C-alpha cells in the first residue's frame, strides 16, 4: 500500500548520490540526467580522502497566483566545496495538475535550457545523441498525474550549481477554498530558505489562511486548524492582492522537521506511505522533512458569476454561493469483498456514519452492498437480528436475474438512524461483482425516478400493511422524485472485477449505455487503496458525468471518504449550459461549457478566444436551481454583457489559462473515449502543448547542451532501456525521497515506475537502473533466478523489458503457490526458443518459478522465451520435463 500526498503538492529535495537511501516515490517521474561534459580546469588532488559533502545553500520558491492560475518558480543553489567533481540530485514533487513550463540548470557558469518536444521527435533526438556518445539527459512523463521531477548531474569542484524549475497549475476550489500547497523536503537544512506566494484577484479576497505547516497526509485544513505564526501576510488596501512570506530559519526548520518526524512515526505500522518505511535509514531522512506549506484563500463572488476579457481571451467563472441546494437521490454502492476485510471495512463503516448524517431532510438514499453477490438494503433490517458475519447474500445478480429493488428512503432522522445500524453491520467476504452492482444502482435510479404516467409505480412499492392510503402516499412521493431529485451514484471499490462480467471494456460499454437519457446520473468513483483499477474507474466516471478520486489506505481514510462526499453532496445548479453567441467567439476555441451539476464550495471556469471583430461578450447561463422550500426546482437563467477592452493587462494570464484548461479537457476527452475513436483531441492537445511549451503526457523536455545543437532525452522512466554499452549496473543505490502521500486522481491512472539513482561517475553519460536486493528476489521466490534483477521493478511487482519497441510488463506473485492458468498449462506458440529440453514443440507456458531450467538462463534468453500466464503473470516457455521439477 503506497498512499500519496494531497494532489496540490510540491516536494523539493537536493541530495548527493552518497546520501543514505530512503524510500521511493510512486508516481510518474520526470527525470533529467545530465553531465556538462566539460573537463575541470581546477587541479584535482588524487589522494583518496573523504569528500566534503555537497551543501544546499539557498532555496527560493516564488508563486504568482492570478485569477486562481498559479505560476511557480523554484530556484535552488547547491555548492560543491570539494576540489573533486561530485554528483548531485535535485528532486521535486509536482502537483498532479501541474504542467512544467520551463527548466534551466547553470553548471560551471554555463546554462542548460530545456525545450519541449513531441515525444517521438524527442526520442529521435535522444537516440541520435546516444549514438554519437554525447552527454545524456533524460526527462520523462507518461501519465496525467505525473509528480516527480528528478535531475542528476555532476558539479565541478568548488563551484555552485543552480536549478530553476517552473510549472503552472489552475487551483481548483474545494469546500469553498483554493488550496496552494508547497511541500518542503530539502534533504538538508538550508541557510537561506524563502517561500513567497503573491495572490492577485479581480475581486476582494474574502478569506486568507495559512495553517501551521502540515505533514501532507491530512485532508484540507479547516478554520479549526492552528495557523502558521511564522508566515507574514501583507494585504493591499483594495483587498484584491495579498503576499504571504515564509522564511524559516535553521531553528524553525529543525522544529518543523521534529514535528514531522514525530507525526510520521505515529502512523500505524500497517500504513505503507510513499517514501516511508520503518528502516533506520528512511527515518533518518525524515529528520530534514519540514512538511507542507499551505496557503488557502477565497474571493468575493455572486450567483451570476464573473467574466474577464484580456488580449483576445476570456474566462467565465461560476461558483454560486447563496442558492438553496437541490434535493438529491444518492445511491451508495459499497464494496464489501474479501479484500475490504479488517481496517478498510471499519473505515468504510465510520465514513458512512458521518456521510449519512450529512444528508438533507429532502434527500433520498439507497444502500447497495456488493461482493460476489449484490443486495439493496431495506431499512427494516435494522429492527431484525443481524445476519451471521461474512455470510453471502441470497440476492445474487446476473444480467438475467435482477436483484430485488428496494424503493428509495427519505432522509428522515429515523431512517438515517436505521441506515447507520445497517452500515455498522457491514462485513467483508467474497469476490468483486462490479458490473452487477452498478447495473442495480442505475436500475434504482430509473425506478426511483419513474415518470408519473407509468402506473405500476405504486404496485412495486406498496409493501406495507396500512392499505391503499399508504400506497397512494408512496406513489406520490415516487412521482416527486422524478421531478425534483438530482440522481448521484457514489461507487466505492478496492479491487478489480472478479465475479460476473470481468471485462472492464464491456463494463464500460454496458454501464454507459445503461446510464443514458433523461434519467442519467452522475457517477463518482472512489478507488480505495492501491489494488483498485484507477484507470478503469477514471474512464467510467468521465463517461458518466462524474470523476474518480483515490482514497488512500491510511489512518485518515474515513476522513478522506467524508471529505470527498462533502465536495459533491450539495448540488446548487443542475443541467448547466453556458451559451455564447457564435459571432463573438472564435470557432473551436471554447472549452467545456456544459455541466451536469455545480456543487456548493466548487467552481467551474469556461475559457475561450474572442472573435477578432467582437466588441462585447453576451453569454447566457441556463440551469435548474432549488426552490426556497427545499422541495421543488425552478429555472435558473442569467444574462450578462461584458465589453471587450482595447488595452492589454499584463497581469491577467488568460491566454495561458486558456491553453492549460483546454489541454486538460482534451486529455480527459481522449481518456474517456473508446480506443477505436479518432485521435483529434490528442492532436489538438499536442499542438497547444508544443506552442505554449507545456510538459504533458504527449510531450517531453529536451535538454540542449550549451553551444551544441544536439540534445537528449526523453521517454517514460519505466520505458528507459538503453543499449548495452551505456547501461550502468552494479553499486546502484536507491534515490532518497520523501515520506510522501497524496489523495489522485492522477488519475492518474496510469502510474509509472519510480525510484532511480545514478552511479558516481565523471563520464559523459550517466544512466539509471533499479537497486535490487537479495531480500527482494526472495520475496518473489526468485532467489535462484538472479538474472531477473536486471528486469525487476520491485515497486510495481513486475518484470519489465522492451520487446522490439514494445514495452512488456509482466506481473510477479509473492504467494507460496505459483499462479496457474485456468484450464491447465497450454502449449507455447509465441516464443522463439523454449527453456529446457531441446524439443521446443513439447514446451508449455508456466509461471517462471515452476520452470527449473529457467534458473540458469539470462535476461536476454528470457526475452526470447517469455509468455504470459493467466493474462498477466510472468511466464516462460518451458520443456514439459522441466516443469515443477524438484532440484
mmCIF file of C-alpha atoms in Angstrom, residues 390-675:
data_model
loop_
_atom_site.group_PDB
_atom_site.id
_atom_site.type_symbol
_atom_site.label_atom_id
_atom_site.label_comp_id
_atom_site.label_asym_id
_atom_site.label_seq_id
_atom_site.Cartn_x
_atom_site.Cartn_y
_atom_site.Cartn_z
ATOM 1 C CA UNK A 390 -19.104 -12.954 6.449
ATOM 2 C CA UNK A 391 -22.115 -14.779 5.025
ATOM 3 C CA UNK A 392 -23.009 -14.337 1.363
ATOM 4 C CA UNK A 393 -26.363 -12.960 0.419
ATOM 5 C CA UNK A 394 -29.013 -14.898 -1.424
ATOM 6 C CA UNK A 395 -29.505 -11.932 -3.744
ATOM 7 C CA UNK A 396 -27.066 -12.947 -6.453
ATOM 8 C CA UNK A 397 -27.303 -10.801 -9.524
ATOM 9 C CA UNK A 398 -26.606 -11.649 -13.120
ATOM 10 C CA UNK A 399 -27.725 -9.824 -16.228
ATOM 11 C CA UNK A 400 -30.686 -12.227 -16.424
ATOM 12 C CA UNK A 401 -31.603 -12.422 -12.730
ATOM 13 C CA UNK A 402 -32.346 -8.940 -11.340
ATOM 14 C CA UNK A 403 -31.842 -8.128 -7.686
ATOM 15 C CA UNK A 404 -34.862 -7.115 -5.594
ATOM 16 C CA UNK A 405 -35.023 -3.327 -5.911
ATOM 17 C CA UNK A 406 -35.999 -1.514 -2.736
ATOM 18 C CA UNK A 407 -37.601 1.951 -3.105
ATOM 19 C CA UNK A 408 -35.522 4.999 -2.114
ATOM 20 C CA UNK A 409 -35.706 6.021 1.526
ATOM 21 C CA UNK A 410 -36.345 9.632 2.547
ATOM 22 C CA UNK A 411 -33.534 11.038 4.691
ATOM 23 C CA UNK A 412 -35.566 11.413 7.878
ATOM 24 C CA UNK A 413 -33.879 11.205 11.269
ATOM 25 C CA UNK A 414 -35.477 7.818 11.885
ATOM 26 C CA UNK A 415 -34.374 6.409 8.526
ATOM 27 C CA UNK A 416 -30.839 7.714 8.928
ATOM 28 C CA UNK A 417 -30.598 6.064 12.340
ATOM 29 C CA UNK A 418 -31.711 2.740 10.836
ATOM 30 C CA UNK A 419 -29.273 3.098 7.958
ATOM 31 C CA UNK A 420 -26.431 3.617 10.430
ATOM 32 C CA UNK A 421 -27.347 0.360 12.152
ATOM 33 C CA UNK A 422 -27.223 -1.438 8.796
ATOM 34 C CA UNK A 423 -23.886 0.152 7.904
ATOM 35 C CA UNK A 424 -22.431 -0.825 11.281
ATOM 36 C CA UNK A 425 -23.048 -4.470 10.372
ATOM 37 C CA UNK A 426 -21.161 -4.409 7.077
ATOM 38 C CA UNK A 427 -18.661 -7.260 6.828
ATOM 39 C CA UNK A 428 -16.230 -8.253 4.108
ATOM 40 C CA UNK A 429 -16.162 -11.533 2.182
ATOM 41 C CA UNK A 430 -16.343 -12.922 -1.336
ATOM 42 C CA UNK A 431 -15.375 -11.579 -4.746
ATOM 43 C CA UNK A 432 -15.990 -8.307 -6.580
ATOM 44 C CA UNK A 433 -19.080 -8.192 -8.806
ATOM 45 C CA UNK A 434 -18.699 -4.648 -10.138
ATOM 46 C CA UNK A 435 -20.930 -4.890 -13.186
ATOM 47 C CA UNK A 436 -23.932 -6.285 -11.309
ATOM 48 C CA UNK A 437 -23.569 -3.693 -8.551
ATOM 49 C CA UNK A 438 -23.564 -0.783 -10.992
ATOM 50 C CA UNK A 439 -26.392 -2.278 -13.033
ATOM 51 C CA UNK A 440 -28.505 -2.450 -9.868
ATOM 52 C CA UNK A 441 -27.556 1.144 -8.967
ATOM 53 C CA UNK A 442 -28.736 2.564 -12.265
ATOM 54 C CA UNK A 443 -31.856 0.399 -12.199
ATOM 55 C CA UNK A 444 -32.598 2.026 -8.833
ATOM 56 C CA UNK A 445 -32.101 5.467 -10.353
ATOM 57 C CA UNK A 446 -34.510 4.673 -13.171
ATOM 58 C CA UNK A 447 -37.095 3.081 -10.897
ATOM 59 C CA UNK A 448 -36.784 5.794 -8.293
ATOM 60 C CA UNK A 449 -37.369 8.449 -10.965
ATOM 61 C CA UNK A 450 -40.221 6.829 -12.887
ATOM 62 C CA UNK A 451 -42.491 9.014 -14.953
ATOM 63 C CA UNK A 452 -45.853 9.677 -13.351
ATOM 64 C CA UNK A 453 -47.747 8.133 -16.265
ATOM 65 C CA UNK A 454 -46.183 4.735 -15.506
ATOM 66 C CA UNK A 455 -48.963 3.242 -13.394
ATOM 67 C CA UNK A 456 -47.017 0.300 -11.985
ATOM 68 C CA UNK A 457 -45.081 2.557 -9.623
ATOM 69 C CA UNK A 458 -47.413 2.030 -6.673
ATOM 70 C CA UNK A 459 -47.582 -1.758 -7.021
ATOM 71 C CA UNK A 460 -43.816 -2.087 -6.856
ATOM 72 C CA UNK A 461 -43.541 -0.184 -3.591
ATOM 73 C CA UNK A 462 -46.791 -0.913 -1.759
ATOM 74 C CA UNK A 463 -45.291 -3.355 0.725
ATOM 75 C CA UNK A 464 -46.716 -2.034 3.999
ATOM 76 C CA UNK A 465 -49.899 -3.197 5.755
ATOM 77 C CA UNK A 466 -51.556 0.213 6.005
ATOM 78 C CA UNK A 467 -53.687 -0.231 2.929
ATOM 79 C CA UNK A 468 -54.447 1.956 -0.025
ATOM 80 C CA UNK A 469 -53.726 5.261 1.640
ATOM 81 C CA UNK A 470 -50.114 4.303 2.306
ATOM 82 C CA UNK A 471 -49.706 3.096 -1.273
ATOM 83 C CA UNK A 472 -51.058 6.358 -2.670
ATOM 84 C CA UNK A 473 -48.765 8.430 -0.484
ATOM 85 C CA UNK A 474 -45.778 6.381 -1.574
ATOM 86 C CA UNK A 475 -46.757 6.740 -5.221
ATOM 87 C CA UNK A 476 -46.980 10.483 -4.845
ATOM 88 C CA UNK A 477 -43.536 10.590 -3.297
ATOM 89 C CA UNK A 478 -42.100 8.452 -6.082
ATOM 90 C CA UNK A 479 -43.557 10.789 -8.709
ATOM 91 C CA UNK A 480 -41.976 13.707 -6.897
ATOM 92 C CA UNK A 481 -38.577 12.052 -7.139
ATOM 93 C CA UNK A 482 -38.782 12.115 -10.926
ATOM 94 C CA UNK A 483 -39.459 15.820 -10.928
ATOM 95 C CA UNK A 484 -37.230 17.133 -8.203
ATOM 96 C CA UNK A 485 -34.324 14.882 -7.213
ATOM 97 C CA UNK A 486 -30.806 15.036 -8.590
ATOM 98 C CA UNK A 487 -29.528 11.430 -9.003
ATOM 99 C CA UNK A 488 -25.992 10.707 -7.743
ATOM 100 C CA UNK A 489 -24.199 7.363 -7.579
ATOM 101 C CA UNK A 490 -21.295 7.079 -5.125
ATOM 102 C CA UNK A 491 -19.334 3.963 -6.099
ATOM 103 C CA UNK A 492 -16.546 2.628 -3.874
ATOM 104 C CA UNK A 493 -14.346 -0.365 -4.657
ATOM 105 C CA UNK A 494 -10.875 -1.570 -3.736
ATOM 106 C CA UNK A 495 -10.238 -4.095 -6.486
ATOM 107 C CA UNK A 496 -10.764 -5.365 -9.996
ATOM 108 C CA UNK A 497 -13.951 -7.137 -11.176
ATOM 109 C CA UNK A 498 -13.546 -10.835 -10.339
ATOM 110 C CA UNK A 499 -17.148 -12.133 -10.396
ATOM 111 C CA UNK A 500 -19.716 -11.965 -13.199
ATOM 112 C CA UNK A 501 -18.608 -9.708 -16.043
ATOM 113 C CA UNK A 502 -14.852 -9.222 -15.624
ATOM 114 C CA UNK A 503 -14.044 -7.379 -18.858
ATOM 115 C CA UNK A 504 -13.615 -3.710 -17.948
ATOM 116 C CA UNK A 505 -14.176 -2.739 -21.600
ATOM 117 C CA UNK A 506 -17.587 -4.437 -21.620
ATOM 118 C CA UNK A 507 -18.468 -2.994 -18.216
ATOM 119 C CA UNK A 508 -17.677 0.495 -19.519
ATOM 120 C CA UNK A 509 -19.853 -0.042 -22.561
ATOM 121 C CA UNK A 510 -22.791 -1.652 -20.724
ATOM 122 C CA UNK A 511 -22.919 0.823 -17.856
ATOM 123 C CA UNK A 512 -22.556 3.910 -20.058
ATOM 124 C CA UNK A 513 -25.430 2.647 -22.182
ATOM 125 C CA UNK A 514 -27.492 1.842 -19.081
ATOM 126 C CA UNK A 515 -26.905 5.335 -17.641
ATOM 127 C CA UNK A 516 -28.321 7.351 -20.527
ATOM 128 C CA UNK A 517 -31.298 9.519 -21.355
ATOM 129 C CA UNK A 518 -33.177 11.986 -19.181
ATOM 130 C CA UNK A 519 -32.537 9.988 -16.006
ATOM 131 C CA UNK A 520 -28.773 9.993 -16.432
ATOM 132 C CA UNK A 521 -26.982 10.137 -13.063
ATOM 133 C CA UNK A 522 -23.580 11.462 -12.039
ATOM 134 C CA UNK A 523 -21.223 8.608 -11.156
ATOM 135 C CA UNK A 524 -18.418 9.347 -8.698
ATOM 136 C CA UNK A 525 -15.897 6.543 -8.266
ATOM 137 C CA UNK A 526 -13.751 6.092 -5.173
ATOM 138 C CA UNK A 527 -10.682 3.895 -5.688
ATOM 139 C CA UNK A 528 -9.889 2.597 -2.202
ATOM 140 C CA UNK A 529 -6.237 1.573 -1.845
ATOM 141 C CA UNK A 530 -3.661 0.539 -4.404
ATOM 142 C CA UNK A 531 -5.370 -2.501 -5.901
ATOM 143 C CA UNK A 532 -8.340 -0.702 -7.433
ATOM 144 C CA UNK A 533 -8.108 -0.201 -11.192
ATOM 145 C CA UNK A 534 -7.943 3.587 -11.220
ATOM 146 C CA UNK A 535 -7.586 3.902 -14.993
ATOM 147 C CA UNK A 536 -10.819 1.945 -15.441
ATOM 148 C CA UNK A 537 -12.636 3.851 -12.694
ATOM 149 C CA UNK A 538 -11.471 7.184 -14.083
ATOM 150 C CA UNK A 539 -12.765 6.345 -17.546
ATOM 151 C CA UNK A 540 -16.014 5.021 -16.071
ATOM 152 C CA UNK A 541 -16.650 8.278 -14.206
ATOM 153 C CA UNK A 542 -15.601 10.535 -17.084
ATOM 154 C CA UNK A 543 -18.152 8.790 -19.294
ATOM 155 C CA UNK A 544 -20.878 9.177 -16.695
ATOM 156 C CA UNK A 545 -20.860 12.839 -15.662
ATOM 157 C CA UNK A 546 -18.523 12.367 -12.694
ATOM 158 C CA UNK A 547 -14.898 11.918 -11.686
ATOM 159 C CA UNK A 548 -12.678 9.484 -9.798
ATOM 160 C CA UNK A 549 -10.826 10.024 -6.545
ATOM 161 C CA UNK A 550 -8.174 7.855 -4.932
ATOM 162 C CA UNK A 551 -8.816 7.060 -1.278
ATOM 163 C CA UNK A 552 -5.527 6.147 0.350
ATOM 164 C CA UNK A 553 -5.338 3.267 2.764
ATOM 165 C CA UNK A 554 -4.201 5.287 5.753
ATOM 166 C CA UNK A 555 -5.330 6.217 9.230
ATOM 167 C CA UNK A 556 -7.464 9.027 7.851
ATOM 168 C CA UNK A 557 -9.213 7.017 5.133
ATOM 169 C CA UNK A 558 -12.605 7.618 6.782
ATOM 170 C CA UNK A 559 -11.893 11.365 6.756
ATOM 171 C CA UNK A 560 -10.891 11.175 3.093
ATOM 172 C CA UNK A 561 -14.190 9.475 2.237
ATOM 173 C CA UNK A 562 -16.228 12.010 4.174
ATOM 174 C CA UNK A 563 -14.250 14.933 2.727
ATOM 175 C CA UNK A 564 -14.866 13.673 -0.811
ATOM 176 C CA UNK A 565 -18.584 13.292 -0.173
ATOM 177 C CA UNK A 566 -18.789 16.871 1.086
ATOM 178 C CA UNK A 567 -17.413 18.061 -2.265
ATOM 179 C CA UNK A 568 -20.280 16.519 -4.266
ATOM 180 C CA UNK A 569 -23.134 16.370 -1.746
ATOM 181 C CA UNK A 570 -24.725 19.784 -2.282
ATOM 182 C CA UNK A 571 -25.644 20.393 -5.951
ATOM 183 C CA UNK A 572 -26.755 24.009 -6.360
ATOM 184 C CA UNK A 573 -27.288 24.015 -10.121
ATOM 185 C CA UNK A 574 -28.235 21.165 -12.433
ATOM 186 C CA UNK A 575 -28.108 20.749 -16.234
ATOM 187 C CA UNK A 576 -25.940 23.862 -16.579
ATOM 188 C CA UNK A 577 -25.272 25.313 -20.038
ATOM 189 C CA UNK A 578 -23.099 28.329 -20.850
ATOM 190 C CA UNK A 579 -24.159 29.765 -24.221
ATOM 191 C CA UNK A 580 -22.128 32.318 -26.197
ATOM 192 C CA UNK A 581 -23.166 33.992 -29.484
ATOM 193 C CA UNK A 582 -21.238 32.390 -32.345
ATOM 194 C CA UNK A 583 -20.125 35.708 -33.783
ATOM 195 C CA UNK A 584 -18.420 36.685 -30.518
ATOM 196 C CA UNK A 585 -16.263 33.567 -30.048
ATOM 197 C CA UNK A 586 -13.664 32.018 -32.332
ATOM 198 C CA UNK A 587 -14.806 28.692 -33.676
ATOM 199 C CA UNK A 588 -13.346 25.695 -31.842
ATOM 200 C CA UNK A 589 -11.801 27.764 -29.046
ATOM 201 C CA UNK A 590 -14.485 27.279 -26.391
ATOM 202 C CA UNK A 591 -13.694 24.898 -23.534
ATOM 203 C CA UNK A 592 -16.257 22.644 -21.884
ATOM 204 C CA UNK A 593 -19.483 24.613 -21.433
ATOM 205 C CA UNK A 594 -21.997 22.004 -20.204
ATOM 206 C CA UNK A 595 -22.029 20.585 -16.682
ATOM 207 C CA UNK A 596 -24.413 18.155 -15.039
ATOM 208 C CA UNK A 597 -24.111 19.941 -11.695
ATOM 209 C CA UNK A 598 -22.246 22.708 -9.924
ATOM 210 C CA UNK A 599 -21.805 21.854 -6.249
ATOM 211 C CA UNK A 600 -21.562 24.129 -3.255
ATOM 212 C CA UNK A 601 -17.960 25.057 -2.493
ATOM 213 C CA UNK A 602 -16.766 24.337 -6.042
ATOM 214 C CA UNK A 603 -16.303 26.448 -9.158
ATOM 215 C CA UNK A 604 -16.348 25.991 -12.919
ATOM 216 C CA UNK A 605 -14.307 28.014 -15.382
ATOM 217 C CA UNK A 606 -15.072 28.339 -19.091
ATOM 218 C CA UNK A 607 -12.390 29.791 -21.350
ATOM 219 C CA UNK A 608 -12.291 30.765 -24.992
ATOM 220 C CA UNK A 609 -10.925 33.129 -27.597
ATOM 221 C CA UNK A 610 -12.764 36.299 -28.538
ATOM 222 C CA UNK A 611 -13.581 36.849 -32.214
ATOM 223 C CA UNK A 612 -11.378 39.465 -33.841
ATOM 224 C CA UNK A 613 -14.213 41.907 -34.535
ATOM 225 C CA UNK A 614 -16.158 41.340 -31.304
ATOM 226 C CA UNK A 615 -16.707 44.406 -29.144
ATOM 227 C CA UNK A 616 -18.659 42.650 -26.397
ATOM 228 C CA UNK A 617 -19.497 39.221 -24.980
ATOM 229 C CA UNK A 618 -23.104 38.499 -24.024
ATOM 230 C CA UNK A 619 -23.301 34.961 -22.584
ATOM 231 C CA UNK A 620 -26.377 33.293 -21.176
ATOM 232 C CA UNK A 621 -26.400 30.660 -18.450
ATOM 233 C CA UNK A 622 -29.323 28.210 -18.286
ATOM 234 C CA UNK A 623 -29.817 25.702 -15.486
ATOM 235 C CA UNK A 624 -32.133 24.456 -12.741
ATOM 236 C CA UNK A 625 -31.845 25.531 -9.115
ATOM 237 C CA UNK A 626 -33.692 24.631 -5.944
ATOM 238 C CA UNK A 627 -36.792 26.316 -4.585
ATOM 239 C CA UNK A 628 -36.650 28.123 -1.293
ATOM 240 C CA UNK A 629 -38.943 25.478 0.220
ATOM 241 C CA UNK A 630 -36.235 22.888 -0.413
ATOM 242 C CA UNK A 631 -38.594 20.579 -2.295
ATOM 243 C CA UNK A 632 -39.042 21.642 -5.899
ATOM 244 C CA UNK A 633 -36.781 23.181 -8.515
ATOM 245 C CA UNK A 634 -37.069 26.093 -10.899
ATOM 246 C CA UNK A 635 -35.425 27.535 -13.971
ATOM 247 C CA UNK A 636 -32.220 29.495 -13.475
ATOM 248 C CA UNK A 637 -31.220 31.986 -16.162
ATOM 249 C CA UNK A 638 -28.511 34.632 -16.142
ATOM 250 C CA UNK A 639 -27.634 37.007 -18.986
ATOM 251 C CA UNK A 640 -24.561 39.226 -18.896
ATOM 252 C CA UNK A 641 -22.804 41.768 -21.037
ATOM 253 C CA UNK A 642 -19.072 42.448 -20.938
ATOM 254 C CA UNK A 643 -17.242 44.979 -23.100
ATOM 255 C CA UNK A 644 -14.074 43.743 -24.798
ATOM 256 C CA UNK A 645 -11.268 46.084 -23.631
ATOM 257 C CA UNK A 646 -8.954 47.597 -26.195
ATOM 258 C CA UNK A 647 -5.905 47.641 -23.922
ATOM 259 C CA UNK A 648 -3.943 44.649 -22.653
ATOM 260 C CA UNK A 649 -3.472 43.874 -18.963
ATOM 261 C CA UNK A 650 -0.132 42.110 -18.498
ATOM 262 C CA UNK A 651 -1.206 40.761 -15.112
ATOM 263 C CA UNK A 652 -4.098 38.660 -16.434
ATOM 264 C CA UNK A 653 -2.700 35.322 -17.722
ATOM 265 C CA UNK A 654 -5.838 34.468 -19.690
ATOM 266 C CA UNK A 655 -4.024 33.104 -22.735
ATOM 267 C CA UNK A 656 -2.028 30.584 -20.706
ATOM 268 C CA UNK A 657 -5.084 29.756 -18.596
ATOM 269 C CA UNK A 658 -6.960 29.025 -21.832
ATOM 270 C CA UNK A 659 -4.141 26.791 -23.072
ATOM 271 C CA UNK A 660 -3.868 24.946 -19.747
ATOM 272 C CA UNK A 661 -7.590 24.206 -19.332
ATOM 273 C CA UNK A 662 -8.029 23.318 -22.986
ATOM 274 C CA UNK A 663 -5.225 20.739 -22.834
ATOM 275 C CA UNK A 664 -6.599 19.248 -19.607
ATOM 276 C CA UNK A 665 -10.082 18.860 -21.034
ATOM 277 C CA UNK A 666 -8.839 17.451 -24.336
ATOM 278 C CA UNK A 667 -6.864 14.831 -22.420
ATOM 279 C CA UNK A 668 -9.983 13.998 -20.399
ATOM 280 C CA UNK A 669 -11.884 13.606 -23.657
ATOM 281 C CA UNK A 670 -9.183 11.326 -25.014
ATOM 282 C CA UNK A 671 -9.124 9.209 -21.868
ATOM 283 C CA UNK A 672 -12.908 8.839 -21.788
ATOM 284 C CA UNK A 673 -13.182 7.820 -25.443
ATOM 285 C CA UNK A 674 -13.139 4.297 -26.836
ATOM 286 C CA UNK A 675 -9.752 3.169 -28.095
#
